[in-house]
Coordinates of C-alpha atoms in Angstrom, one line a residue:
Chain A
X19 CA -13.6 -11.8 -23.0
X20 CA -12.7 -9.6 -19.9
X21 CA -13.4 -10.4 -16.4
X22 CA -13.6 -8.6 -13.5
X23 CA -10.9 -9.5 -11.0
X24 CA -10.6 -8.8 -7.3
X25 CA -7.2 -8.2 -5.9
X26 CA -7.1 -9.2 -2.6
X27 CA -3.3 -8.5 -0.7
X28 CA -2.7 -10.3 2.4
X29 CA -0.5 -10.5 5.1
X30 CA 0.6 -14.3 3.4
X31 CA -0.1 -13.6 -0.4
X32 CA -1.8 -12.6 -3.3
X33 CA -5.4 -13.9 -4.0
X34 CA -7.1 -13.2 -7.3
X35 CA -10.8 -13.4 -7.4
X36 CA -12.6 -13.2 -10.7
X37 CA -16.4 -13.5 -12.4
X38 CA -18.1 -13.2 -15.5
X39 CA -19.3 -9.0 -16.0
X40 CA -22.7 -10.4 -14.2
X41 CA -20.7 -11.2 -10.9
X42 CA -21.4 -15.1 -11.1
X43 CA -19.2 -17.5 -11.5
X44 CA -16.5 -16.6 -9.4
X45 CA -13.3 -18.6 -8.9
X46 CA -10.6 -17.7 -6.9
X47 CA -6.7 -18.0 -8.0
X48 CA -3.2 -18.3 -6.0
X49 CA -1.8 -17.4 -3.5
X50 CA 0.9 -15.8 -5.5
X51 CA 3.8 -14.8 -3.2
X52 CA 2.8 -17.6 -0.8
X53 CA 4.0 -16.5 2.8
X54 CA 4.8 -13.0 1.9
X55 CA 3.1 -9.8 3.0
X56 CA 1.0 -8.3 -0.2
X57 CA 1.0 -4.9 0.6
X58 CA -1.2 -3.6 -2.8
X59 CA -1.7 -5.3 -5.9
X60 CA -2.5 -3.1 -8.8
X61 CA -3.9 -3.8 -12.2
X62 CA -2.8 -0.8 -14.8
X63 CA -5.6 0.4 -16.5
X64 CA -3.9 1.6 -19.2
X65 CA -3.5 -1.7 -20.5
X66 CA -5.8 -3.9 -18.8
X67 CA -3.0 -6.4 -18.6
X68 CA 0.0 -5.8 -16.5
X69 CA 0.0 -6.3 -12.2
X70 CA 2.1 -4.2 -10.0
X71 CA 2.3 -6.0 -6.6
X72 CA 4.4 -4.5 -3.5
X73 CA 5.9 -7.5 -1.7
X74 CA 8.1 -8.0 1.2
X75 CA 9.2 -11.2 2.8
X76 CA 9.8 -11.8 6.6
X77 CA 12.8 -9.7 7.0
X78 CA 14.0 -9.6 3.9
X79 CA 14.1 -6.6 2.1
X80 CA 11.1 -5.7 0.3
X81 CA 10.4 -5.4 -3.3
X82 CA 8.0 -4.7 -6.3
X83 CA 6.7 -8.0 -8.9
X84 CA 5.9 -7.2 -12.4
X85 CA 3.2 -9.5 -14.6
X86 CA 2.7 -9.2 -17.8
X87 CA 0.1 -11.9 -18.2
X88 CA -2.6 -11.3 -15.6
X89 CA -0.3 -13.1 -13.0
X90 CA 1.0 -16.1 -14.3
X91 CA 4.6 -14.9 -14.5
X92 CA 6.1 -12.5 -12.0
X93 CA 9.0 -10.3 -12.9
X94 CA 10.9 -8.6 -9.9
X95 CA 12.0 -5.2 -10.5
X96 CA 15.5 -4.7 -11.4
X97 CA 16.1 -1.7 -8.7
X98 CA 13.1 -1.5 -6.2
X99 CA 12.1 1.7 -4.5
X100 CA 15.1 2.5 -1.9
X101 CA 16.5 5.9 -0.1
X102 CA 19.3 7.9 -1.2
X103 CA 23.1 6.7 0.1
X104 CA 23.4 8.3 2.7
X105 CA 27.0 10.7 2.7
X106 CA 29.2 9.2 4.8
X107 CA 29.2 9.8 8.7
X108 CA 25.7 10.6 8.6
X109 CA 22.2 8.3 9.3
X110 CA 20.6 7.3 6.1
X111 CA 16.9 5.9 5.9
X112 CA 15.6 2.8 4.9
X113 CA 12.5 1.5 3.3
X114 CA 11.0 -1.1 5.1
X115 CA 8.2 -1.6 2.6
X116 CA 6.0 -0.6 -0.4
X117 CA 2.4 0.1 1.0
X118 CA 1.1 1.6 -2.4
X119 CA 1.2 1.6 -5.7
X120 CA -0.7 4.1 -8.5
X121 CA -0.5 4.2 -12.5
X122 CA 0.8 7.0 -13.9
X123 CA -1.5 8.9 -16.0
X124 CA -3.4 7.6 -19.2
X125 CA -0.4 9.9 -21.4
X126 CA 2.3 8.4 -20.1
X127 CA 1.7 4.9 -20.2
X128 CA 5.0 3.1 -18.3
X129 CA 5.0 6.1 -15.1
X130 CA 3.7 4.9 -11.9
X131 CA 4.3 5.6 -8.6
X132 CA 5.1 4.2 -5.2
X133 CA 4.5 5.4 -2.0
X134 CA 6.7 3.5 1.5
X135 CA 7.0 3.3 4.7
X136 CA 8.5 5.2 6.5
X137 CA 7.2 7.8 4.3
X138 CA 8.8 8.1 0.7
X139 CA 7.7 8.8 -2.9
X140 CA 9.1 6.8 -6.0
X141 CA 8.6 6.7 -9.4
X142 CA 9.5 4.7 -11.7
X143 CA 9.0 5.5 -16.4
X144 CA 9.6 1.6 -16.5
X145 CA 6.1 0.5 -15.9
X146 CA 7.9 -0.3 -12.5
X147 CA 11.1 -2.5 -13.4
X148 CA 13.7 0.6 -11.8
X149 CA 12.6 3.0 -9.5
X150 CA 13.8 6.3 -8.3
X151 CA 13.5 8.1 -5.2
X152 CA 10.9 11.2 -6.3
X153 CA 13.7 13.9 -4.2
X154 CA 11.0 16.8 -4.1
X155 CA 9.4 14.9 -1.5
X156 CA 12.4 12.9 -0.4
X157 CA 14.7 15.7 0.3
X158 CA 11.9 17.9 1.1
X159 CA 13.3 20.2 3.8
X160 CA 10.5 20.1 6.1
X161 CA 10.2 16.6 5.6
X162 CA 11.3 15.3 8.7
X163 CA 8.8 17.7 10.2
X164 CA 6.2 16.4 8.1
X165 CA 6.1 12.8 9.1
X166 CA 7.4 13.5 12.7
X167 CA 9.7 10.9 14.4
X168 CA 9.4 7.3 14.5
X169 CA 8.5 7.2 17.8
X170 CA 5.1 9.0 16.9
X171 CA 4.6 6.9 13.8
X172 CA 1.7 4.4 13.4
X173 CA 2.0 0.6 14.5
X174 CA 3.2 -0.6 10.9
X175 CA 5.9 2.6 10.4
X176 CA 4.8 6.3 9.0
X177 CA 3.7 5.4 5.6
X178 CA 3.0 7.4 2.5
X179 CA -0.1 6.9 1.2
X180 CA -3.3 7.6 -1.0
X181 CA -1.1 8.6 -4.0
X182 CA -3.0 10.3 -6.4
X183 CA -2.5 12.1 -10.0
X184 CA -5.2 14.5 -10.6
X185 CA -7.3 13.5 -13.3
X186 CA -7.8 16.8 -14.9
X187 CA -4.0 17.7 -14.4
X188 CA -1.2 14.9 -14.6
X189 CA 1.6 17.7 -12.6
X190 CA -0.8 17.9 -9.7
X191 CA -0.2 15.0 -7.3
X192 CA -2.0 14.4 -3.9
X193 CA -1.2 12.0 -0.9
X194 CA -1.8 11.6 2.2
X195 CA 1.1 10.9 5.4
X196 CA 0.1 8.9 8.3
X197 CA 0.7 10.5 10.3
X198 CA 1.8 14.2 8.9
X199 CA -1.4 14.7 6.8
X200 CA -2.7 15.5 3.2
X201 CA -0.1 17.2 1.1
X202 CA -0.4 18.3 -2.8
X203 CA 2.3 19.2 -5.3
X204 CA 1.4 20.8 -8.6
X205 CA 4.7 20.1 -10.3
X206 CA 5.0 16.3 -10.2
X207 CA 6.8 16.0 -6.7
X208 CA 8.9 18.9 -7.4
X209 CA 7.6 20.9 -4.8
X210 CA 4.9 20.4 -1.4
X211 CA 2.5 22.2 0.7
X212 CA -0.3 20.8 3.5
X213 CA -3.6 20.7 2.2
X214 CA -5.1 20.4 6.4
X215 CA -7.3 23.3 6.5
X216 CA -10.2 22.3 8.3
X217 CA -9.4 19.2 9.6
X218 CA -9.3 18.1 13.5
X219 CA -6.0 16.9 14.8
X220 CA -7.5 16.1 18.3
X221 CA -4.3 14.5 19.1
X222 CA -2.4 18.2 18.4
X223 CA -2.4 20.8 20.9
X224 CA -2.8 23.4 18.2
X225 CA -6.0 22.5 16.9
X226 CA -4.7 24.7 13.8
X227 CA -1.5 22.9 12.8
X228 CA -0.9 23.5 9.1
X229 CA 0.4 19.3 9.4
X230 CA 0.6 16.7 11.6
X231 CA -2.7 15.2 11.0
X232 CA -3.5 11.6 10.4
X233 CA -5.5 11.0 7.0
X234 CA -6.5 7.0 6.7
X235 CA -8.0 7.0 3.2
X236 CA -8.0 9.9 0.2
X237 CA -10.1 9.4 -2.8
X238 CA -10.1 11.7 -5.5
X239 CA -12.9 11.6 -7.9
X240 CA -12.4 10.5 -11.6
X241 CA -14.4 12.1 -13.5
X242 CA -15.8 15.2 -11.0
X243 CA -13.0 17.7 -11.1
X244 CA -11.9 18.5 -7.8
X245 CA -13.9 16.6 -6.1
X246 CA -12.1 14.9 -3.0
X247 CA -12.9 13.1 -0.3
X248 CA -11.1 11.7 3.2
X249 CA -11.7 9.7 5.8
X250 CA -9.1 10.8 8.5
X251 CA -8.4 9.2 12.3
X252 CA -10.9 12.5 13.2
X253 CA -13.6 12.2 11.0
X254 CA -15.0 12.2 7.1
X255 CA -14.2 15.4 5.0
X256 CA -14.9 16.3 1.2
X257 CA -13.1 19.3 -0.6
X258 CA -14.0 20.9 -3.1
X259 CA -10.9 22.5 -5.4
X260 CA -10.3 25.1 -6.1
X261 CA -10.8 25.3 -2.0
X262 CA -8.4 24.4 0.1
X263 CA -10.6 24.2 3.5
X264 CA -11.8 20.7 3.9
X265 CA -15.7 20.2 5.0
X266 CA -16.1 17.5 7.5
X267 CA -19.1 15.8 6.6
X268 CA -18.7 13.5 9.0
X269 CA -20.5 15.4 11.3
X270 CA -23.9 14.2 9.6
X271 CA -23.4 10.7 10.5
X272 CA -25.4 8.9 13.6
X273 CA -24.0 10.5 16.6
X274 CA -23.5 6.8 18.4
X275 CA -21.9 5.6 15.2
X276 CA -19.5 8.5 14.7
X277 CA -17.1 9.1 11.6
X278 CA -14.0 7.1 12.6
X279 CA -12.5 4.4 10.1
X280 CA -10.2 3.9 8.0
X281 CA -11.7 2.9 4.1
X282 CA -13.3 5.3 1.6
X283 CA -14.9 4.3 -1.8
X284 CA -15.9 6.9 -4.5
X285 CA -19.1 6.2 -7.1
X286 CA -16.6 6.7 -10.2
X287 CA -19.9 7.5 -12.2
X288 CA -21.4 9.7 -9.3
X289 CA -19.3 12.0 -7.3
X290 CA -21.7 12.8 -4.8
X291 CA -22.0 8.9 -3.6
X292 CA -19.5 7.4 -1.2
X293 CA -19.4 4.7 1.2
X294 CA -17.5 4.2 4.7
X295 CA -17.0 1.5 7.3
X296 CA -17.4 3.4 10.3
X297 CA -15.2 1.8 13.2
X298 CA -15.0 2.3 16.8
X299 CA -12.7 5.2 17.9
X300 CA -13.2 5.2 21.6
X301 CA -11.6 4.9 24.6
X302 CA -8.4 3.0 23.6
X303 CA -9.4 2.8 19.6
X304 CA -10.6 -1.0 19.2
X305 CA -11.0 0.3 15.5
X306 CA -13.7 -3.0 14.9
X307 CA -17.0 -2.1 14.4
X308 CA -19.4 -0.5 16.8
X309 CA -20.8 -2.9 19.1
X310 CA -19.7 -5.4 17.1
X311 CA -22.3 -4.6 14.5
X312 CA -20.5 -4.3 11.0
X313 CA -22.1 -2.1 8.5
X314 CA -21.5 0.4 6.1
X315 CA -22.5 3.7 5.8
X316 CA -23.3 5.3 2.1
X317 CA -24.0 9.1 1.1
X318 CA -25.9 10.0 -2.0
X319 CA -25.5 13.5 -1.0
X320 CA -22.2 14.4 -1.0
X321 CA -22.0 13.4 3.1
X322 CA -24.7 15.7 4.0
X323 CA -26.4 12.6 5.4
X324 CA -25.6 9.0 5.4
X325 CA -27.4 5.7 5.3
X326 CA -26.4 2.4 7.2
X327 CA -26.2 -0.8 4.9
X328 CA -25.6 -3.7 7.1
X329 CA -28.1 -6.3 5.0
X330 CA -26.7 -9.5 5.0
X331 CA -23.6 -8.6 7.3
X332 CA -23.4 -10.2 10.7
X333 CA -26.0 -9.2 12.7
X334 CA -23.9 -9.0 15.9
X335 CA -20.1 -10.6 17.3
X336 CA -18.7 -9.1 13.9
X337 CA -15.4 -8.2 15.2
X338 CA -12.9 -7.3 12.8
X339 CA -11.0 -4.3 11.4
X340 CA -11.4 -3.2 7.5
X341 CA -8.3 -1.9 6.8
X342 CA -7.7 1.4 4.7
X343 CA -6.7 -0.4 1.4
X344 CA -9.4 -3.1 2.0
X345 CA -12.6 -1.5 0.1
X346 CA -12.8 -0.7 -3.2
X347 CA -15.5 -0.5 -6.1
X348 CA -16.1 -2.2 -9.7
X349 CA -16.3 -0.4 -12.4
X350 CA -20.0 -2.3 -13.6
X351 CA -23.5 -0.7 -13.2
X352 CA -25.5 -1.0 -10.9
X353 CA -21.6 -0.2 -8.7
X354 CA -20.2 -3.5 -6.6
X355 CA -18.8 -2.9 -3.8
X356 CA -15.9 -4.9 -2.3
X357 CA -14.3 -5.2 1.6
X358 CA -11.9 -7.4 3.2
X359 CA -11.6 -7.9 6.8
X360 CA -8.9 -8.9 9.2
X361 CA -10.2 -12.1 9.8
X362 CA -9.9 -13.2 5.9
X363 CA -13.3 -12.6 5.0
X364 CA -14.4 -10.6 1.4
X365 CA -17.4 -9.2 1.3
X366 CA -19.2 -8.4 -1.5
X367 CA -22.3 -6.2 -2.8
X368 CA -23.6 -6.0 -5.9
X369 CA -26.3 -3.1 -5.6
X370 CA -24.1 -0.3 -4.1
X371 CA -24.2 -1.5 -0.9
X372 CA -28.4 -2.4 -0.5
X373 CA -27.1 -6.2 0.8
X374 CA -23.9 -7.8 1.1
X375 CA -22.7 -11.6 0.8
X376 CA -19.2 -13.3 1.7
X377 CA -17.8 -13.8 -1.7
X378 CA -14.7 -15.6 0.3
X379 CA -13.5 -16.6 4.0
X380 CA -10.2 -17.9 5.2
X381 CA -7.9 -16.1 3.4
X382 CA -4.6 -14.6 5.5
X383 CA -4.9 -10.8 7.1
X384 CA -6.4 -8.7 4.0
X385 CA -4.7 -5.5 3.6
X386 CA -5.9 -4.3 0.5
X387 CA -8.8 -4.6 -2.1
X388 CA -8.6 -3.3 -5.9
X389 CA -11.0 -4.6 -8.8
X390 CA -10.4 -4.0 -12.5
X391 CA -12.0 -5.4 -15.5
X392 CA -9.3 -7.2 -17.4
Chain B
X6 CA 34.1 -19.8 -2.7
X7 CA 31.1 -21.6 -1.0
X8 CA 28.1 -19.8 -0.3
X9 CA 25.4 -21.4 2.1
X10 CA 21.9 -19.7 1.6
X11 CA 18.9 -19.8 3.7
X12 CA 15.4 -20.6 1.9
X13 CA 13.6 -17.5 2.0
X14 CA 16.2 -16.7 -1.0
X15 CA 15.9 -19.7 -2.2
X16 CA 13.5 -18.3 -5.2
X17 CA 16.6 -16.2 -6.3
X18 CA 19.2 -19.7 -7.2
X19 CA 16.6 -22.1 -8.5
X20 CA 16.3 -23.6 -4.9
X21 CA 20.1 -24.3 -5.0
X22 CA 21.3 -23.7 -1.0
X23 CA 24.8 -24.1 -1.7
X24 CA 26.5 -21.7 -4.4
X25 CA 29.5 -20.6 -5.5
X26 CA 30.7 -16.8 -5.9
X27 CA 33.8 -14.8 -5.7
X28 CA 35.4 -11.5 -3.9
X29 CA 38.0 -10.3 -2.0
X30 CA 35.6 -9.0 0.6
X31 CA 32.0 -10.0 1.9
X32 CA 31.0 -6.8 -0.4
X33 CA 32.7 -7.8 -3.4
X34 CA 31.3 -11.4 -2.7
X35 CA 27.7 -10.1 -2.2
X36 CA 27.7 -7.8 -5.7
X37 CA 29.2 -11.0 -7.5
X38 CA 26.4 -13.1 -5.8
X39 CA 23.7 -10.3 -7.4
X40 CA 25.1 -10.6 -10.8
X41 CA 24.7 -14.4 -10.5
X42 CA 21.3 -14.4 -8.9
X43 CA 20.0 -10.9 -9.8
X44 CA 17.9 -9.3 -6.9
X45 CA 19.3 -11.4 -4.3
X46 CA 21.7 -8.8 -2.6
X47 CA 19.2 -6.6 -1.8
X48 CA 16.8 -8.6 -0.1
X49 CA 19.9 -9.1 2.3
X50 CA 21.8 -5.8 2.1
X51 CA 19.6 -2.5 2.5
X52 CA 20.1 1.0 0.0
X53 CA 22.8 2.4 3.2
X54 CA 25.1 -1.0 2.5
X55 CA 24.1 -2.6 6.2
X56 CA 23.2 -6.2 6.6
X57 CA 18.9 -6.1 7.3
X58 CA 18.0 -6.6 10.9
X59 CA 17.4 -10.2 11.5
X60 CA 19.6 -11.3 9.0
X61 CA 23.3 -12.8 9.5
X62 CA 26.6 -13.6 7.7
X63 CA 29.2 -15.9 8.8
X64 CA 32.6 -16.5 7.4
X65 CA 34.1 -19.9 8.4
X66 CA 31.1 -20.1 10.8
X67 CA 32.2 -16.9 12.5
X68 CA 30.0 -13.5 12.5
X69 CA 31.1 -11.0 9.8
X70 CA 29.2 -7.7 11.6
X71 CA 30.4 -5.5 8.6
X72 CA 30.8 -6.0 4.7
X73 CA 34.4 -5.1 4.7
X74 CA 35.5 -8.5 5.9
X75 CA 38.5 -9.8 4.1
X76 CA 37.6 -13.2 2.3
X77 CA 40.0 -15.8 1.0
X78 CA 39.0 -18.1 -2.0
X79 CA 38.4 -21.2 0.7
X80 CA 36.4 -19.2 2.7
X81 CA 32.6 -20.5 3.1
X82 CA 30.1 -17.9 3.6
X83 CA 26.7 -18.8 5.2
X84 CA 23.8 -16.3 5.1
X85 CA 21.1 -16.5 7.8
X86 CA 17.7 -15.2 7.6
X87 CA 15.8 -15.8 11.0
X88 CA 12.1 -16.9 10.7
X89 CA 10.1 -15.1 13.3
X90 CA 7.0 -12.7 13.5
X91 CA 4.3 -15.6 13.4

């Protein structure tokens, strides 16, 4: 009898939470990797059996654990994600840590992907035991361009994120650079281009820059084809492919509540239904919610308008941060909706985000969120 | 020779802190070390060959900056792995 099972990453661990398919009963299991920063824990849906978790210890180096057995054994890769030797005389790069981790797709049941900081793509046809750097991206050229200097790279390192293989077409990859922006390739990393048409780079002084922007979250719908979404450090966009100019639907949110955050969550079943967790972008970026008011904001519309779900979240002092890994949706119907905070706290709704309860509290730092039935 | 381990790798030798493995350098020692305790080198040594920040080898309780250090077979190796960041 599957269960569904919440994958909570922290900054000290791996926490499993899981219920019966009516969301009762829940238990909570670990932490696996006890001390260790859980970057993304991933459950392949291809066989409803095997985790993926990106772990990195203190300073150690970092590295990727393989379960076969829903967690009770842990396998570490052979050869985790690392950068090319560098030739000698010249500065080689390092990878200080896997931030995400994506199946391959449904045909090719032992690819996945990985995406680092600072920014690099890896794949391994292992189900993740050896990895190799993905040298399309890698050795891209223009890389360096792309994810700028470390000096202008986020707090935690420029990371590669929001890997994603097209549903519809398993040689068309997206992700998204923080910072750098949203790039696609339709040849399986062989080749790049920017996919930033559209989007506000406030922090640019060409508001047109074909890169450079800072995309927190992409989501690309499973069953709609070409139907994506992000939410980027300046605001909420949806494309629609073939396009390649985004839409920033953002702009239909409460003016006082803005379109600044860092999560986005697709319907899977409906993809004109998505759900933020608007943070505050002001002044010096708190990023925690506005007035300290947490709540999130749902669109049935495809973002042309958006309505605020706060029932049963703290009313007011909610201050915490959701990070960009840290919401995620069940596969069950009616949808439930999943977020972990900062402070250790998951939050739960089981009726697409109408009221919300604390499924857990005092966990470490959560960094990410993933559910799968299993 | 000897080889004193900190306890962050402690998964990697069964929770043994005191091991033995062989080389003619501090590189040869550390690929011997990974073939005894698979995984363990590169948690210590990154994909450019350079000992990870925060992390420290002494031969004979003397810094070894570099992996080409010459070793002896009575050498004792200690690896350091500082505990810091909260």
């Amino acid at each position: 009898m599957s269960r569904l099972r919440i994958l909570v990453g922290t900054r000290k661990g791996l926490f499993v939470l899981s219920a019966d398919k009516r969301r009762r009963n829940w238990s909570i299991a670990g932490p696996h990797f006890l001390g260790q920063t859980v970057n993304h824990a991933v459950l392949d849906p291809r066989d409803a059996r095997t985790l993926l978790a990106a772990v990195k210890a203190g300073h150690l180096g970092h590295t990727v654990y393989r379960s076969e057995d829903l967690g009770k054994s842990w396998k570490e890769a052979a050869t985790p994600p690392a950068f090319a030797k560098a030739a000698e005389g010249e500065a080689g790069e390092t990878v200080s840590h896997v931030f995400w981790l994506t199946p391959g797709p449904a045909a090719e049941k032992d690819r996945w992907y990985a995406g680092t900081s600072p920014a690099g793509l890896f794949a391994s046809d292992d189900g993740g035991r050896n990895w190799k750097g993905v040298e399309g991206f890698n050795a891209h050229p223009d890389r360096r361009k792309w994810i700028g200097a470390p000096q202008d790279a986020p707090p935690d390192g420029n990371t590669l994120h929001s890997l994603h293989v097209d549903p519809f077409d398993a040689n068309h990859l997206y992700i998204g650079l923080s910072a750098g922006g949203v790039f696609e390739s339709p040849d399986r990393g062989a080749s790049w281009k920017p996919l930033n048409r559209g989007v506000a780079a406030d922090f640019l002084p060409d508001p047109n820059a074909p890169y450079g922007h800072d995309p927190h979250c992409l989501r690309v719908h499973p069953r709609a084809r070409g139907v994506v979404y992000h939410q980027n450090h300046c605001g909420i966009y949806r494309l629609d492919r073939p396009h390649d100019r985004w839409i920033r639907v953002g702009k239909n949110m409460p003016k006082h509540i803005g379109d600044v955050g860092f999560p986005l969550v697709l319907h899977p079943r409906d993809p004109k239904s998505a759900w933020v967790f608007p943070m505050d972008g002001g002044t010096v970026w708190p990023r925690m919610p506005i007035d300290g008011k947490p709540a999130v904001y749902a669109t049935r519309d495809a973002g042309e308008s958006w309505t605020r779900q706060d029932r049963g979240l703290p009313p007011a002092h909610g201050w915490f941060t959701v990070k960009r890994q840290a919401m995620s949706a069940d596969p069950l119907d009616p949808l439930g909706l999943y977020f972990g905070t900062t402070g250790g706290e998951v939050w739960s709704s089981f009726d697409e985000g109408e009221s919300w309860n604390c499924l857990c509290v005092h966990l470490p730092e959560i960094y990410s969120i993933e559910t799968a039935l299993a | 020779m000897k080889v004193l381990l900190p306890t962050p790798l402690a998964d990697y030798t069964a929770h043994r802190r005191e091991v033995e493995a062989d080389g003619r350098t501090l590189a040869e020692l550390l690929r011997d070390l990974d073939r005894r305790y698979p995984g363990i080198r590169f948690r210590v040594i990154d994909e450019q060959d350079a000992i990870r920040p925060h992390i420290r080898i002494f031969v004979n309780r003397l810094p070894a900056p570099t992996l080409e250090r010459a070793l002896d077979p009575g050498d004792e190796v200690l690896v350091v792995a500082a505990l810091s960041g909260g």
